[in-house]
CSV table of C-alpha atoms in Angstrom, one decimal:
chain,number,residue,atom,x,y,z
A,1181,MET,CA,110.7,118.7,131.1
A,1182,LYS,CA,113.8,116.7,130.4
A,1183,ALA,CA,115.2,115.0,127.4
A,1184,ARG,CA,117.8,112.4,127.5
A,1185,VAL,CA,119.8,112.0,124.3
A,1186,HIS,CA,121.8,108.8,123.7
A,1187,VAL,CA,124.6,109.2,121.2
A,1188,MET,CA,126.3,106.1,119.8
A,1189,LEU,CA,128.8,105.4,117.1
A,1190,LYS,CA,127.0,104.0,114.0
A,1191,ASP,CA,127.2,100.3,113.4
A,1192,GLY,CA,130.3,99.6,111.3
A,1193,VAL,CA,132.3,102.5,112.7
A,1194,LEU,CA,135.1,101.1,114.7
A,1195,ASP,CA,135.0,101.9,118.4
A,1196,PRO,CA,138.5,101.6,119.8
A,1197,GLN,CA,137.4,102.7,123.3
A,1198,GLY,CA,134.7,100.0,123.4
A,1199,GLU,CA,137.2,97.5,122.2
A,1200,ALA,CA,139.6,98.4,125.0
A,1201,VAL,CA,136.8,98.1,127.6
A,1202,ARG,CA,136.0,94.6,126.2
A,1203,HIS,CA,139.6,93.6,126.6
A,1204,ALA,CA,139.7,94.9,130.2
A,1205,LEU,CA,136.5,93.0,131.1
A,1206,GLY,CA,138.1,89.9,129.7
A,1207,SER,CA,141.2,90.4,131.7
A,1208,LEU,CA,139.1,90.8,134.9
A,1209,GLY,CA,137.8,87.3,134.2
A,1210,PHE,CA,134.3,88.2,132.8
A,1211,GLU,CA,133.8,85.7,130.1
A,1212,GLY,CA,131.5,85.8,127.1
A,1213,VAL,CA,131.7,89.6,126.4
A,1214,ASP,CA,131.6,89.5,122.6
A,1215,LYS,CA,131.3,93.2,121.9
A,1216,VAL,CA,131.3,96.5,123.8
A,1217,ARG,CA,130.2,99.8,122.3
A,1218,GLN,CA,130.7,103.0,124.2
A,1219,GLY,CA,128.5,106.1,123.7
A,1220,LYS,CA,127.3,109.1,125.7
A,1221,VAL,CA,124.2,110.3,127.4
A,1222,ILE,CA,123.3,113.9,127.4
A,1223,GLU,CA,120.6,115.2,129.7
A,1224,LEU,CA,118.8,118.4,128.8
A,1225,ASP,CA,116.5,120.5,131.1
A,1226,LEU,CA,114.1,122.1,128.7
A,1227,ALA,CA,111.2,124.5,128.8
A,1228,ASP,CA,107.9,122.6,129.1
A,1229,GLY,CA,106.4,121.9,125.8
A,1230,THR,CA,109.6,121.9,123.8
A,1231,PRO,CA,108.8,119.7,120.8
A,1232,GLU,CA,110.8,116.6,120.1
A,1233,GLU,CA,111.5,118.1,116.7
A,1234,THR,CA,113.6,120.9,118.4
A,1235,VAL,CA,115.6,118.3,120.3
A,1236,ARG,CA,116.2,116.4,117.0
A,1237,GLU,CA,117.5,119.7,115.5
A,1238,MET,CA,119.9,120.1,118.5
A,1239,CYS,CA,121.2,116.6,117.9
A,1240,GLU,CA,121.7,117.1,114.2
A,1241,LYS,CA,123.4,120.5,114.6
A,1242,LEU,CA,125.6,119.9,117.6
A,1243,LEU,CA,125.0,117.0,120.0
A,1244,ALA,CA,125.8,114.2,117.5
A,1245,ASN,CA,128.1,114.1,114.4
A,1246,THR,CA,125.8,112.3,112.1
A,1247,VAL,CA,128.7,111.3,109.8
A,1248,ILE,CA,129.8,108.8,112.5
A,1249,GLU,CA,127.1,108.8,115.2
A,1250,ARG,CA,123.4,108.0,115.6
A,1251,PHE,CA,121.2,109.3,118.4
A,1252,ASP,CA,118.0,108.4,120.2
A,1253,ILE,CA,115.9,110.9,122.0
A,1254,GLU,CA,114.0,110.0,125.2
A,1255,LEU,CA,111.6,112.6,126.6
A,1256,VAL,CA,111.2,112.2,130.3
B,1120,MET,CA,148.6,138.1,100.1
B,1121,ARG,CA,146.6,138.2,103.3
B,1122,ALA,CA,145.9,135.4,105.8
B,1123,ALA,CA,143.9,135.2,109.0
B,1124,VAL,CA,144.6,132.7,111.8
B,1125,ILE,CA,141.5,132.0,113.9
B,1126,VAL,CA,142.1,131.8,117.7
B,1127,PHE,CA,139.8,129.7,119.8
B,1128,PRO,CA,140.0,129.3,123.6
B,1129,GLY,CA,142.4,126.3,123.8
B,1130,SER,CA,144.1,126.9,120.5
B,1131,ASN,CA,147.9,126.3,121.1
B,1132,CYS,CA,149.4,126.3,117.6
B,1133,ASP,CA,148.0,129.6,116.5
B,1134,ARG,CA,151.2,131.5,116.9
B,1135,ASP,CA,153.3,128.8,115.3
B,1136,MET,CA,151.0,129.0,112.3
B,1137,ALA,CA,151.2,132.8,112.2
B,1138,THR,CA,155.0,132.6,112.3
B,1139,ALA,CA,155.2,130.1,109.5
B,1140,LEU,CA,152.7,132.1,107.3
B,1141,THR,CA,154.5,135.4,108.1
B,1142,ALA,CA,157.9,133.8,107.2
B,1143,ALA,CA,156.3,132.7,103.9
B,1144,GLY,CA,155.5,136.4,103.1
B,1145,LEU,CA,151.8,136.5,104.1
B,1146,ASP,CA,150.3,139.4,105.9
B,1147,VAL,CA,148.8,137.7,108.9
B,1148,THR,CA,145.9,138.9,111.2
B,1149,MET,CA,144.8,137.0,114.3
B,1150,VAL,CA,141.0,136.7,114.5
B,1151,TRP,CA,139.2,135.9,117.8
B,1152,HIS,CA,136.5,133.2,117.6
B,1153,LYS,CA,133.8,135.6,118.8
B,1154,ASP,CA,134.3,137.9,115.9
B,1155,THR,CA,131.6,137.5,113.3
B,1156,ASP,CA,133.4,138.9,110.3
B,1157,LEU,CA,136.7,138.1,108.7
B,1158,PRO,CA,138.9,141.0,107.6
B,1159,ALA,CA,138.1,142.0,104.1
B,1160,GLY,CA,140.3,140.9,101.2
B,1161,LEU,CA,141.6,137.7,102.7
B,1162,ASP,CA,143.3,135.0,100.6
B,1163,LEU,CA,143.7,132.3,103.2
B,1164,VAL,CA,142.1,131.4,106.5
B,1165,ALA,CA,144.0,129.1,108.8
B,1166,LEU,CA,142.4,127.0,111.6
B,1167,PRO,CA,145.2,126.1,114.0
B,1168,GLY,CA,145.9,123.1,116.2
B,1169,GLY,CA,145.1,122.9,119.8
B,1170,PHE,CA,142.2,121.9,122.0
B,1171,SER,CA,139.5,124.3,121.1
B,1172,PHE,CA,136.9,124.5,123.9
B,1173,GLY,CA,138.8,121.7,125.7
B,1174,ASP,CA,137.7,119.1,123.1
B,1175,TYR,CA,134.3,119.1,124.9
B,1176,LEU,CA,131.5,117.1,123.3
B,1177,ARG,CA,133.7,116.1,120.3
B,1178,CYS,CA,137.0,117.6,119.1
B,1179,GLY,CA,136.2,120.7,117.1
B,1180,ALA,CA,132.4,120.5,117.6
B,1181,ILE,CA,131.9,123.6,119.6
B,1182,ALA,CA,134.4,125.6,117.5
B,1183,ALA,CA,132.6,124.6,114.3
B,1184,ASN,CA,129.5,126.4,115.7
B,1185,SER,CA,131.3,129.5,116.9
B,1186,PRO,CA,130.4,132.9,115.3
B,1187,ILE,CA,133.5,133.2,113.2
B,1188,CYS,CA,133.1,129.7,111.7
B,1189,ARG,CA,130.0,130.9,109.8
B,1190,SER,CA,132.2,133.5,108.1
B,1191,VAL,CA,134.9,130.8,107.5
B,1192,LYS,CA,132.3,128.6,105.9
B,1193,ALA,CA,131.1,131.5,103.7
B,1194,HIS,CA,134.7,132.3,102.7
B,1195,ALA,CA,135.2,128.6,101.7
B,1196,GLU,CA,131.9,128.6,99.8
B,1197,ARG,CA,133.0,131.7,97.9
B,1198,GLY,CA,136.1,129.7,96.7
B,1199,GLY,CA,138.4,131.1,99.4
B,1200,PHE,CA,141.4,129.1,100.7
B,1201,VAL,CA,141.2,127.4,104.1
B,1202,LEU,CA,143.9,125.4,105.8
B,1203,GLY,CA,143.1,123.4,108.9
B,1204,VAL,CA,145.8,121.6,110.8
B,1205,CYS,CA,145.2,119.1,113.6
B,1206,ASN,CA,142.3,120.5,115.6
B,1207,GLY,CA,141.7,122.7,112.5
B,1208,PHE,CA,141.1,119.6,110.5
B,1209,GLN,CA,138.7,118.3,113.1
B,1210,ILE,CA,136.9,121.6,112.9
B,1211,LEU,CA,136.7,121.4,109.1
B,1212,THR,CA,135.1,118.0,109.3
B,1213,GLU,CA,132.7,119.2,111.9
B,1214,THR,CA,131.6,122.1,109.8
B,1215,GLY,CA,131.1,119.8,106.8
B,1216,LEU,CA,133.6,121.6,104.7
B,1217,LEU,CA,135.6,118.4,104.4
B,1218,PRO,CA,134.1,114.9,104.4
B,1219,GLY,CA,134.7,112.2,107.1
B,1220,ALA,CA,135.5,112.5,110.8
B,1221,LEU,CA,138.4,112.0,113.1
B,1222,LEU,CA,137.9,109.3,115.7
B,1223,ARG,CA,140.0,108.4,118.8
B,1224,ASN,CA,143.4,106.9,117.7
B,1225,ALA,CA,143.2,103.2,117.3
B,1226,GLY,CA,145.8,102.6,120.0
B,1227,LEU,CA,143.8,105.0,122.3
B,1228,LYS,CA,147.0,106.9,123.2
B,1229,TYR,CA,147.9,110.5,122.5
B,1230,ILE,CA,150.7,110.4,120.0
B,1231,CYS,CA,153.4,113.1,119.8
B,1232,ARG,CA,156.2,112.3,117.5
B,1233,THR,CA,157.7,113.1,114.1
B,1234,THR,CA,156.3,110.7,111.5
B,1235,PRO,CA,156.9,109.9,107.8
B,1236,LEU,CA,154.3,111.1,105.4
B,1237,SER,CA,154.0,110.6,101.6
B,1238,VAL,CA,152.9,113.5,99.5
B,1239,ALA,CA,149.9,111.9,97.7
B,1240,THR,CA,149.1,114.8,95.3
B,1241,THR,CA,150.9,117.9,94.2
B,1242,ASP,CA,147.8,119.4,92.7
B,1243,SER,CA,147.0,122.0,95.4
B,1244,VAL,CA,148.6,125.3,96.5
B,1245,TYR,CA,149.7,123.6,99.6
B,1246,THR,CA,151.5,120.6,98.0
B,1247,SER,CA,152.7,122.0,94.7
B,1248,ALA,CA,156.3,122.6,96.0
B,1249,TYR,CA,156.8,118.8,96.7
B,1250,GLU,CA,157.5,116.0,94.4
B,1251,LYS,CA,154.6,113.5,94.1
B,1252,GLY,CA,155.3,110.5,96.3
B,1253,ALA,CA,158.0,112.4,98.2
B,1254,GLN,CA,158.5,111.1,101.8
B,1255,ILE,CA,158.7,113.9,104.4
B,1256,SER,CA,159.0,114.0,108.1
B,1257,ILE,CA,156.4,116.0,109.9
B,1258,PRO,CA,155.4,116.1,113.6
B,1259,ILE,CA,152.0,114.8,114.7
B,1260,ALA,CA,150.4,115.5,118.1
B,1261,HIS,CA,146.9,114.2,118.6
B,1262,HIS,CA,144.6,111.9,120.4
B,1263,ASP,CA,141.8,111.9,117.8
B,1264,GLY,CA,143.4,111.6,114.4
B,1265,ASN,CA,141.9,108.3,113.2
B,1266,TYR,CA,140.4,109.4,109.9
B,1267,THR,CA,137.2,107.6,109.0
B,1268,ALA,CA,134.6,108.0,106.3
B,1269,ASP,CA,132.3,105.6,104.5
B,1270,ALA,CA,133.8,103.4,101.8
B,1271,ASP,CA,132.2,105.5,99.0
B,1272,THR,CA,133.7,108.7,100.4
B,1273,VAL,CA,137.1,107.2,100.6
B,1274,ALA,CA,136.9,105.9,97.1
B,1275,ARG,CA,135.7,109.3,95.8
B,1276,LEU,CA,138.6,111.1,97.6
B,1277,GLN,CA,141.1,108.7,96.0
B,1278,GLY,CA,139.4,108.8,92.6
B,1279,GLU,CA,139.4,112.6,92.6
B,1280,ASP,CA,143.0,112.8,93.8
B,1281,ARG,CA,141.9,114.6,96.9
B,1282,VAL,CA,144.1,112.7,99.4
B,1283,ALA,CA,146.9,115.2,100.0
B,1284,PHE,CA,149.1,113.2,102.4
B,1285,THR,CA,149.2,109.6,103.6
B,1286,TYR,CA,151.1,108.2,106.6
B,1287,ALA,CA,154.0,106.0,105.5
B,1288,GLU,CA,153.7,104.2,108.9
B,1289,ASN,CA,150.0,104.5,110.0
B,1290,PRO,CA,150.2,105.7,113.6
B,1291,ASN,CA,146.5,106.1,114.4
B,1292,GLY,CA,144.4,103.7,112.4
B,1293,SER,CA,143.3,106.2,109.7
B,1294,MET,CA,141.5,104.6,106.8
B,1295,SER,CA,143.7,104.1,103.8
B,1296,ASP,CA,146.5,105.8,105.8
B,1297,ILE,CA,144.9,109.2,105.1
B,1298,ALA,CA,146.6,112.1,106.9
B,1299,GLY,CA,145.1,115.0,105.0
B,1300,VAL,CA,142.3,115.6,102.5
B,1301,LEU,CA,141.3,118.4,100.0
B,1302,SER,CA,137.9,119.8,99.2
B,1303,ALA,CA,136.3,119.2,95.8
B,1304,ASN,CA,137.7,122.6,94.6
B,1305,ARG,CA,141.1,121.7,96.1
B,1306,ARG,CA,141.2,124.9,98.1
B,1307,VAL,CA,140.3,123.6,101.5
B,1308,LEU,CA,142.9,121.3,103.1
B,1309,GLY,CA,142.6,119.6,106.4
B,1310,MET,CA,145.5,117.5,107.8
B,1311,MET,CA,146.5,116.1,111.2
B,1312,PRO,CA,150.3,116.5,110.9
B,1313,HIS,CA,151.8,119.9,111.7
B,1314,PRO,CA,153.9,121.4,108.8
B,1315,GLU,CA,154.2,124.6,110.8
B,1316,ARG,CA,156.3,122.7,113.4
B,1317,ALA,CA,158.8,121.6,110.8
B,1318,ALA,CA,159.4,124.9,109.0
B,1319,ASP,CA,162.5,126.3,110.6
B,1320,GLU,CA,166.0,124.9,111.2
B,1321,ARG,CA,165.4,125.4,114.9
B,1322,HIS,CA,162.4,123.0,114.8
B,1323,GLY,CA,164.8,120.2,114.1
B,1324,GLY,CA,163.5,119.6,110.6
B,1325,THR,CA,162.4,121.7,107.7
B,1326,ASP,CA,160.3,119.2,105.6
B,1327,GLY,CA,157.3,121.5,106.3
B,1328,ALA,CA,159.0,124.5,104.8
B,1329,PRO,CA,158.1,123.8,101.1
B,1330,PHE,CA,154.5,123.6,102.2
B,1331,PHE,CA,154.7,127.3,103.0
B,1332,ALA,CA,157.4,128.4,100.6
B,1333,HIS,CA,155.3,128.5,97.5
B,1334,LEU,CA,152.1,129.5,99.2
B,1335,THR,CA,152.3,133.2,98.4
B,1336,GLN,CA,153.1,132.5,94.8
B,1337,ALA,CA,150.5,129.8,94.5
B,1338,LEU,CA,147.8,131.9,96.1
B,1339,SER,CA,148.5,134.8,93.8
B,1340,ASP,CA,148.5,132.5,90.7
B,1341,ALA,CA,145.2,130.9,91.9
């Protein structure tokens, strides 16, 4: 089985990289881009039957810094 | 007084830190990240600057989960002194020993230059040799030094006089110009600027020397 973890900065935490991407899109002529937030996707190949709770623990201990980031787990 | 400098793969200020601590009169041991125990009888553990584990995942995240960091955490929880500079500060926030986090610099660029700092408190073994409010010139060299924390945390740090240094000219977007913070017991200090790179005439500046000069005395009084 696979799990896909999406890690994003929490709302309210400034994202200078997302802001730079927004500027770059604007300078390429794409209009109406109000906001860009950049995060990361982490794919895990896991032993079948690994509970979502274990993946959650991986996120809390290592994959995300919950001071500034939130995460979503997608089992695929 | 005994100190250990922890060496991670990618640390690059470990020897600078050891040199500064040795010059200050501490007996320094280098400790590899895979070791599980710190030498007995340590007074101070220093986490040096650099790019531990290539900054993979997040700066300091992998180092914070290395075997030695469990012992560093236990040392801090016993009331031991811990100093983290640059990547060391990032590691301390990742371990939870210090609040907040270090984000990418607001200008997105890696910044390497000497920058003016204000000494925000003299109530710590690291800052007691300075005058409160003194302006000192210390090098910074980082890409992710933009200190952030929620508003309550920043207010608590300020209210408890736990901001050790502030930037006089904020280079990286840090909240409230914060360059370094102390733990609640004032024994754990994390800071982005590098006092060990301004501790010898040959560095081109010695404003970091007082940081180390009273350390031995202050540690033995503590």
